[in-house]
mmCIF file of C-alpha atoms in Angstrom:
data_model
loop_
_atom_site.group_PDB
_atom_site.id
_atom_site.type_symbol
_atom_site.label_atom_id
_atom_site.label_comp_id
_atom_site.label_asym_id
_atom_site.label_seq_id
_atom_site.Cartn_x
_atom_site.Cartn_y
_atom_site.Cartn_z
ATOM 1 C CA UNK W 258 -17.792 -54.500 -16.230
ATOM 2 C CA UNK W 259 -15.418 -55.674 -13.637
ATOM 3 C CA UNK W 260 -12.304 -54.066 -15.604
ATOM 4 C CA UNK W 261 -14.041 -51.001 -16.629
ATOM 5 C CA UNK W 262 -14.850 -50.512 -12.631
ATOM 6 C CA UNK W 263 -11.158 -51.036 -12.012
ATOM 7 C CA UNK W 264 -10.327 -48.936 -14.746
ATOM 8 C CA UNK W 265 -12.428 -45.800 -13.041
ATOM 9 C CA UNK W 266 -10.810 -46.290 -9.519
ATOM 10 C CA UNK W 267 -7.808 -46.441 -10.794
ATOM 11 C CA UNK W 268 -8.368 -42.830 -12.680
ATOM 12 C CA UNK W 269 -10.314 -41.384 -9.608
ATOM 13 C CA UNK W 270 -7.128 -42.213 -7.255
ATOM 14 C CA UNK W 271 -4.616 -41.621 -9.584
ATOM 15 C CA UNK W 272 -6.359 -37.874 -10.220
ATOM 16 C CA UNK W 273 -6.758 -37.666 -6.441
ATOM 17 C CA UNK W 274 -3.182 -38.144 -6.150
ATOM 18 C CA UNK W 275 -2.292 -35.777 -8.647
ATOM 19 C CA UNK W 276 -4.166 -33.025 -6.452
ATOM 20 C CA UNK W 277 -2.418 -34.210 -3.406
ATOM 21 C CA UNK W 278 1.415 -33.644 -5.122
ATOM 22 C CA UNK W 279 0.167 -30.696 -6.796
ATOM 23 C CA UNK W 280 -1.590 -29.189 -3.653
ATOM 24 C CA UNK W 281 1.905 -30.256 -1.452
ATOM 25 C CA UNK W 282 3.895 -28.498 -4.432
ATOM 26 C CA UNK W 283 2.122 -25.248 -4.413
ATOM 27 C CA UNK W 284 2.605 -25.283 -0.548
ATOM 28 C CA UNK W 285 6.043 -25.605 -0.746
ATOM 29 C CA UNK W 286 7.048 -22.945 -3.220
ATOM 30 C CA UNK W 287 4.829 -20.221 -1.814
ATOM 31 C CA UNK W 288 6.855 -21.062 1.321
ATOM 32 C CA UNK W 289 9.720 -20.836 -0.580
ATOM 33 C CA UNK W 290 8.567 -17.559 -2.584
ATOM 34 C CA UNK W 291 7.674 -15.846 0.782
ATOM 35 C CA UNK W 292 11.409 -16.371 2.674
ATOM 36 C CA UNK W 293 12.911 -15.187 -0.585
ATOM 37 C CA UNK W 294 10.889 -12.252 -0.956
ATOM 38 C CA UNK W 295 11.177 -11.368 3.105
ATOM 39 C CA UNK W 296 15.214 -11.640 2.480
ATOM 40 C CA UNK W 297 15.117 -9.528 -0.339
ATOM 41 C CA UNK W 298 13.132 -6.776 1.059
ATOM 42 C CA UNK W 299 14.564 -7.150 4.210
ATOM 43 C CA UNK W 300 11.130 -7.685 5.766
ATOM 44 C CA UNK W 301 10.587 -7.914 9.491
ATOM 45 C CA UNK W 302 7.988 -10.834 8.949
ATOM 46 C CA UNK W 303 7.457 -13.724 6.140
ATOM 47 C CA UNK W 304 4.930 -11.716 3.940
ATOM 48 C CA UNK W 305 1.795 -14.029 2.795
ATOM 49 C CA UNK W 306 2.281 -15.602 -1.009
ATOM 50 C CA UNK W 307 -0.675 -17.121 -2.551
ATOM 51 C CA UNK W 308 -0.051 -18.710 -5.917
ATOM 52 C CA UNK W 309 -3.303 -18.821 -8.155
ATOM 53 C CA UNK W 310 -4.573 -21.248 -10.531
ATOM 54 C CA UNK W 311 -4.874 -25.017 -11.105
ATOM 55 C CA UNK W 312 -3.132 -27.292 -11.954
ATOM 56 C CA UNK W 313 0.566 -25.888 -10.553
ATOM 57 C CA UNK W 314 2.110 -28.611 -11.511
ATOM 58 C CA UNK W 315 1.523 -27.592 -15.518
ATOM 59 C CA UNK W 316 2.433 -23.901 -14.847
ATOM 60 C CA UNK W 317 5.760 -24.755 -13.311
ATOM 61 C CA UNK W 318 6.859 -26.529 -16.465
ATOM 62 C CA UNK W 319 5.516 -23.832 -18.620
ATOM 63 C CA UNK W 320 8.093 -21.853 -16.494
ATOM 64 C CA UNK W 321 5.562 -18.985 -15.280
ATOM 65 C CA UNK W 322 3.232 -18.942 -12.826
ATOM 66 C CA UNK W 323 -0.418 -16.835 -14.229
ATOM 67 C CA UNK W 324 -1.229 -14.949 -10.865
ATOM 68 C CA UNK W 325 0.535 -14.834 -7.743
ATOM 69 C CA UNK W 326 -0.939 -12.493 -5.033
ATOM 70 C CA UNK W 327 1.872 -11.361 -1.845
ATOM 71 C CA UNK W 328 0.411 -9.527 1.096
ATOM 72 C CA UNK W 329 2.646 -7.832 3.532
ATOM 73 C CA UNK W 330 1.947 -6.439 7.173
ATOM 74 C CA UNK W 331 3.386 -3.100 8.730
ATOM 75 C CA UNK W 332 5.595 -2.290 5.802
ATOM 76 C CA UNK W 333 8.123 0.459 6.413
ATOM 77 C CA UNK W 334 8.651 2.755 3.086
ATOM 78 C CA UNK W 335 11.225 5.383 2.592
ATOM 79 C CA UNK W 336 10.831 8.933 2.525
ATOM 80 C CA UNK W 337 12.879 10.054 0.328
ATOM 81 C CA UNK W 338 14.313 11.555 3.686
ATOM 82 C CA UNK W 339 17.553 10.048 5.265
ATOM 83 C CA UNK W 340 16.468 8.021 7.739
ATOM 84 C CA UNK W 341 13.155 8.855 7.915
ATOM 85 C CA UNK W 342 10.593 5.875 6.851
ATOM 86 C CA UNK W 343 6.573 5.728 6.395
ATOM 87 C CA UNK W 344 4.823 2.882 7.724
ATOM 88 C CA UNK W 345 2.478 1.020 5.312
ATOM 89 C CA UNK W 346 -0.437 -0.958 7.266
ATOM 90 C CA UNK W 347 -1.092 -3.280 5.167
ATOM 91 C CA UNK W 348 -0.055 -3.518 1.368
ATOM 92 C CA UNK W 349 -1.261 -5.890 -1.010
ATOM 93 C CA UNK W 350 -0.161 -7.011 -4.607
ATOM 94 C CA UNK W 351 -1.709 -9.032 -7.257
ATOM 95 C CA UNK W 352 1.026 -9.966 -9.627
ATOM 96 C CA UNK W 353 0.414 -11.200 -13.324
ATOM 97 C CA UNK W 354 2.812 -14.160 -15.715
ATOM 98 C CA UNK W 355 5.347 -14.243 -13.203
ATOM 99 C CA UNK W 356 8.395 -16.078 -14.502
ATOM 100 C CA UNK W 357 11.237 -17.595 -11.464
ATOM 101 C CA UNK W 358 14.255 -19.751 -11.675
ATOM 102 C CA UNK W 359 14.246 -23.419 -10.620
ATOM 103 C CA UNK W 360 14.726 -22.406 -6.935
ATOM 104 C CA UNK W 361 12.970 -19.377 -6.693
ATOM 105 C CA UNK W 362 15.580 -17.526 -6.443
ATOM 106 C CA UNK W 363 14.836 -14.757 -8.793
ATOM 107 C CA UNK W 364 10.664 -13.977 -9.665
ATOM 108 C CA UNK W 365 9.539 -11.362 -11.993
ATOM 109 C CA UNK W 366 6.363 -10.424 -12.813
ATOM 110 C CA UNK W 367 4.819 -9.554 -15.898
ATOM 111 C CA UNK W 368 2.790 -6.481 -14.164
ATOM 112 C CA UNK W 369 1.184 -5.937 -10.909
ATOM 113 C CA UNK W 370 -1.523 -4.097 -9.226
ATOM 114 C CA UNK W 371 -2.165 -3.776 -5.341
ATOM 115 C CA UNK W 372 -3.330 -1.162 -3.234
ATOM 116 C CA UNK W 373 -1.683 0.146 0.255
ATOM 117 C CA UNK W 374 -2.788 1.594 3.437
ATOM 118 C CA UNK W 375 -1.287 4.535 5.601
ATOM 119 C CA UNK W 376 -3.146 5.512 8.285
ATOM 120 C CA UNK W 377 -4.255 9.154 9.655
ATOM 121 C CA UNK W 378 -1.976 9.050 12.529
ATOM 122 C CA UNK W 379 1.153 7.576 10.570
ATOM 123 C CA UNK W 380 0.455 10.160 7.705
ATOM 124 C CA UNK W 381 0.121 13.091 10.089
ATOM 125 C CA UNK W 382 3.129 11.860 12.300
ATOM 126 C CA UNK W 383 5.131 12.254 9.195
ATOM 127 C CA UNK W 384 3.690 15.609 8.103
ATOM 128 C CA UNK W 385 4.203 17.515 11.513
ATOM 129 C CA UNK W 386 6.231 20.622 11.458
ATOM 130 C CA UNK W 387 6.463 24.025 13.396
ATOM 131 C CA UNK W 388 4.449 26.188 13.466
ATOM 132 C CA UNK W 389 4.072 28.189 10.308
ATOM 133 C CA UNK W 390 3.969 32.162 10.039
ATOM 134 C CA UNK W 391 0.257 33.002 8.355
ATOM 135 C CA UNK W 392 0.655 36.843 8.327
ATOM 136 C CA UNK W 393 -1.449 39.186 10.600
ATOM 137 C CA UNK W 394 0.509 37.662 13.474
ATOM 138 C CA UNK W 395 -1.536 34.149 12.960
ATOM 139 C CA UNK W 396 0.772 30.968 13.286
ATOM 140 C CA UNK W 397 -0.996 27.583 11.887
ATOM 141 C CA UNK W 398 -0.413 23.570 12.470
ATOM 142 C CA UNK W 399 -1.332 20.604 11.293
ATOM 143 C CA UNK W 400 -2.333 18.320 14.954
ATOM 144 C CA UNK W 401 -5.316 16.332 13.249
ATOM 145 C CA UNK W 402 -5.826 14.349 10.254
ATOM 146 C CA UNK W 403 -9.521 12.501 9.868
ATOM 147 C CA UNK W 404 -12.063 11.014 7.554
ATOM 148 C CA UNK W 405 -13.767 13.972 6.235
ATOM 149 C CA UNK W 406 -16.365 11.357 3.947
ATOM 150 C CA UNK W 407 -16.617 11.988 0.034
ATOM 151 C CA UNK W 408 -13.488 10.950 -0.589
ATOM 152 C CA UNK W 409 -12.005 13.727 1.864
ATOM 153 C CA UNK W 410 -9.218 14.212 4.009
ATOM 154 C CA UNK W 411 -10.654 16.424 7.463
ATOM 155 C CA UNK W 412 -7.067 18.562 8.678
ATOM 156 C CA UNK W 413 -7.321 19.880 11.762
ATOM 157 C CA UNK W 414 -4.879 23.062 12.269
ATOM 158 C CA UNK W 415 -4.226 24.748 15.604
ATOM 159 C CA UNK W 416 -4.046 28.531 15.119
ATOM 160 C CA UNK W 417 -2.682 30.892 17.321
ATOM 161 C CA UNK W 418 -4.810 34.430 17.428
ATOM 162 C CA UNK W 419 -2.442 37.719 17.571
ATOM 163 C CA UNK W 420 -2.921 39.959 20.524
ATOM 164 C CA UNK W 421 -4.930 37.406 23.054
ATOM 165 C CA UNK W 422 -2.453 34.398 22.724
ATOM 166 C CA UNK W 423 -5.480 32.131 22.405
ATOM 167 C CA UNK W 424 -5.516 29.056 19.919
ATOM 168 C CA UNK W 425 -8.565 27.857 17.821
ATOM 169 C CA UNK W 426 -8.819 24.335 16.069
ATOM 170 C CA UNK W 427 -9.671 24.907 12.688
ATOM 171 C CA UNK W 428 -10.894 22.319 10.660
ATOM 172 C CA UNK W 429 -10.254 22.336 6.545
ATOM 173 C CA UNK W 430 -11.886 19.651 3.846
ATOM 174 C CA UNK W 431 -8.825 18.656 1.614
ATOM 175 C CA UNK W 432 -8.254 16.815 -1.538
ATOM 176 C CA UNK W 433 -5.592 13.932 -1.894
ATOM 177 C CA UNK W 434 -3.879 13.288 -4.951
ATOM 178 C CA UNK W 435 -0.293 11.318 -5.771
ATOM 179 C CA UNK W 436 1.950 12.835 -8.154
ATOM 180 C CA UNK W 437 5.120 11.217 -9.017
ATOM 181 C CA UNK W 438 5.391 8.740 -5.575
ATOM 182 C CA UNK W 439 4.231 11.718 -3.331
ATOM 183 C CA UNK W 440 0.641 12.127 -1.343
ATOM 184 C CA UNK W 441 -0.208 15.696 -1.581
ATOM 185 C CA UNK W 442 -3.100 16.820 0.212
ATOM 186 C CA UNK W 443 -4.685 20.211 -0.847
ATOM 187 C CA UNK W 444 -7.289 22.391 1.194
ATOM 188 C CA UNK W 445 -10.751 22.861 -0.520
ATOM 189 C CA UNK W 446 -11.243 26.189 0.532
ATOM 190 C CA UNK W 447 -10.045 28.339 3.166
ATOM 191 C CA UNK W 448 -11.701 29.649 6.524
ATOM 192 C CA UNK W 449 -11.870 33.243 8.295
ATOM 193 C CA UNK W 450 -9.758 33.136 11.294
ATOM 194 C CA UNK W 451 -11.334 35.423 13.859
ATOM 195 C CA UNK W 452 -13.219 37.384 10.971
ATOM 196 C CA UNK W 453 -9.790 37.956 9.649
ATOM 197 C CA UNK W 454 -8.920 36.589 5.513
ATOM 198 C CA UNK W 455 -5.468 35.598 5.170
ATOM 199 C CA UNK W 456 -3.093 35.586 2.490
ATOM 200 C CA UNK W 457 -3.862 32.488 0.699
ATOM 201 C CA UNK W 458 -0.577 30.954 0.012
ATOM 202 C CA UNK W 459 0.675 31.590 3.478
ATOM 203 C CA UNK W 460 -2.413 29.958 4.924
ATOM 204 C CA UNK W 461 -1.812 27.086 2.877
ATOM 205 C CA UNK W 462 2.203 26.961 3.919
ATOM 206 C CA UNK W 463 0.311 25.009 6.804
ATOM 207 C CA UNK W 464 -2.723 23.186 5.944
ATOM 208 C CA UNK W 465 -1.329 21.962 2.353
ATOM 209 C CA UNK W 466 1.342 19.279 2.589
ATOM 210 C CA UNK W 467 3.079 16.303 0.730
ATOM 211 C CA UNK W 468 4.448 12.937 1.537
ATOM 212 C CA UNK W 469 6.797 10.909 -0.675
ATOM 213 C CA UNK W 470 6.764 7.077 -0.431
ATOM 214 C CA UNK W 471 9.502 5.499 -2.460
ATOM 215 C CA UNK W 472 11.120 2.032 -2.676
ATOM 216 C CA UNK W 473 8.117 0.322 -2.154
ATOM 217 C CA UNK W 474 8.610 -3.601 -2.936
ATOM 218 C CA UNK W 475 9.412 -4.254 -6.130
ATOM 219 C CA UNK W 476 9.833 -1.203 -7.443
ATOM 220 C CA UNK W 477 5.799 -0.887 -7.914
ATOM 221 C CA UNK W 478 4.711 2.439 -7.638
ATOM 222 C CA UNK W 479 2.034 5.115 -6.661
ATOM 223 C CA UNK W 480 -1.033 5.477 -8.987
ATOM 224 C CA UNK W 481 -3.890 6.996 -7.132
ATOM 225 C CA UNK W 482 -4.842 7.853 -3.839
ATOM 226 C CA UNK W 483 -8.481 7.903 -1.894
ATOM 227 C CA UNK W 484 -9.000 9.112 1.729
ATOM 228 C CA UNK W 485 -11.479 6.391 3.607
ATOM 229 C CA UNK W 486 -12.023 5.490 7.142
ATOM 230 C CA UNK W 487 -9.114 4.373 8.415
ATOM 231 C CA UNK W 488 -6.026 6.558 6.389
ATOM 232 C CA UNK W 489 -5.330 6.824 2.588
ATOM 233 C CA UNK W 490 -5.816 3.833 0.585
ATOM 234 C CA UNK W 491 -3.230 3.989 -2.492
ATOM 235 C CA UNK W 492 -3.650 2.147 -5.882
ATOM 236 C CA UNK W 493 0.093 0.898 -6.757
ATOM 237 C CA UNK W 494 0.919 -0.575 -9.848
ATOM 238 C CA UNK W 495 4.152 -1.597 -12.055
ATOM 239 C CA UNK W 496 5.926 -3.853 -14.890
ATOM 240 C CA UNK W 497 9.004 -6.292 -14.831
ATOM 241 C CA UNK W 498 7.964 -5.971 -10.953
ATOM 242 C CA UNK W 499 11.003 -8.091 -8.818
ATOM 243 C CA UNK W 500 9.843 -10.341 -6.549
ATOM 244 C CA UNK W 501 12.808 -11.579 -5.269
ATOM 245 C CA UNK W 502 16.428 -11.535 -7.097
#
């Protein structure tokens, strides 16, 4: 009895232990993982790396980790536009079989998934232009972009009325869609501005407009998009996805 009680302590610790190292491991390379993947994106802080599954020990000598998830704060994402970036609030990734070299040096996953969130004010900061020509003498600009509930973007345009130089803040439900890395958001259906119908297309050469969002980390890209409370949340998703390398 006395052995067999020796025996079991000697387990228990010895498993204890393993958790410990394997615990201390997993620290250390999702440090390591996060300064790699900050230097490769050129990230303005350490982005948070959380790898998944137990033990780590076994995955790292398998030589591919089974799910790795990297969050990363006030992202900025180009345009497409020389100089001109998007800022990402908060974009999140949930990467699958990710293979790496000893020193984490390179990491690429097998696919990923993740969503991303611009808000109102950053979307319509980018989406301001002059005032457009509607016909009849009306002008139209986008100055507001809202929760319009259902899934719906609320635009707010400022009109200027012909003959009394007045302005009236029309609001418009629109629909927001991605197509090929770009948020386009779409009016529903158009209003009478003082009693007046305008040409559709030129109404809409001020209430309808489109963002592109490219080089987002990794190369993942744009899938869908869904207005909610705070700005557009955006599905992203991509294979062979770099993590760093």
């Amino acid at each position: 009895m006395r052995a067999l009680r020796i025996l079991l302590i000697t387990v228990v610790v010895l498993g204890v232990l393993f958790v410990v190292v394997d615990r201390v491991a997993v620290y250390f390379a999702e440090g390591q993982a996060a300064d790699k993947l900050k230097t490769t994106e050129g990230l303005a802080s350490t982005p948070d790396v959380s790898i998944k599954g137990f033990p780590f020990l076994t995955q790292v000598a398998d030589g591919t980790l089974d799910d790795v998830e990297v969050g990363i704060k006030d992202y900025d994402a180009a345009t497409g536009t020389a100089g001109k970036t998007i800022r990402i609030d908060d974009l999140h990734a949930d990467m699958k079989g990710v293979t790496f070299t000893g020193d984490y040096s390179s990491a690429t996953a097998r696919t990923a998934t993740g969503t991303a969130l611009i808000s109102y004010d950053e979307l319509l900061k980018n989406a301001k232009t002059a005032p457009t020509d509607l016909g009849l003498g009306f002008t139209g600009q986008v100055v507001g972009l809202a929760d319009g509930g259902n899934g719906k973007i609320k635009v707010t345009l400022d009109v200027t009325v012909p003959g009394v130089n007045t302005h009236q803040r029309v609001p418009v439900l629109s629909t927001v869609t991605v197509k090929d890395n770009t948020v386009q958001v779409h009016a529903d259906s158009l209003p009478k501005l003082a009693g007046v119908s305008l040409v559709e297309d030129r109404f809409r050469q001020a209430s309808d407009f489109q963002q592109a969002i490219d080089q987002l980390p990794g190369g993942v890209q744009l899938d869908t998009v869904e207005a909610v409370k705070d700005g557009v949340e955006i599905a992203v998703k991509g294979s062979n996805v770099k993590l760093a390398g």
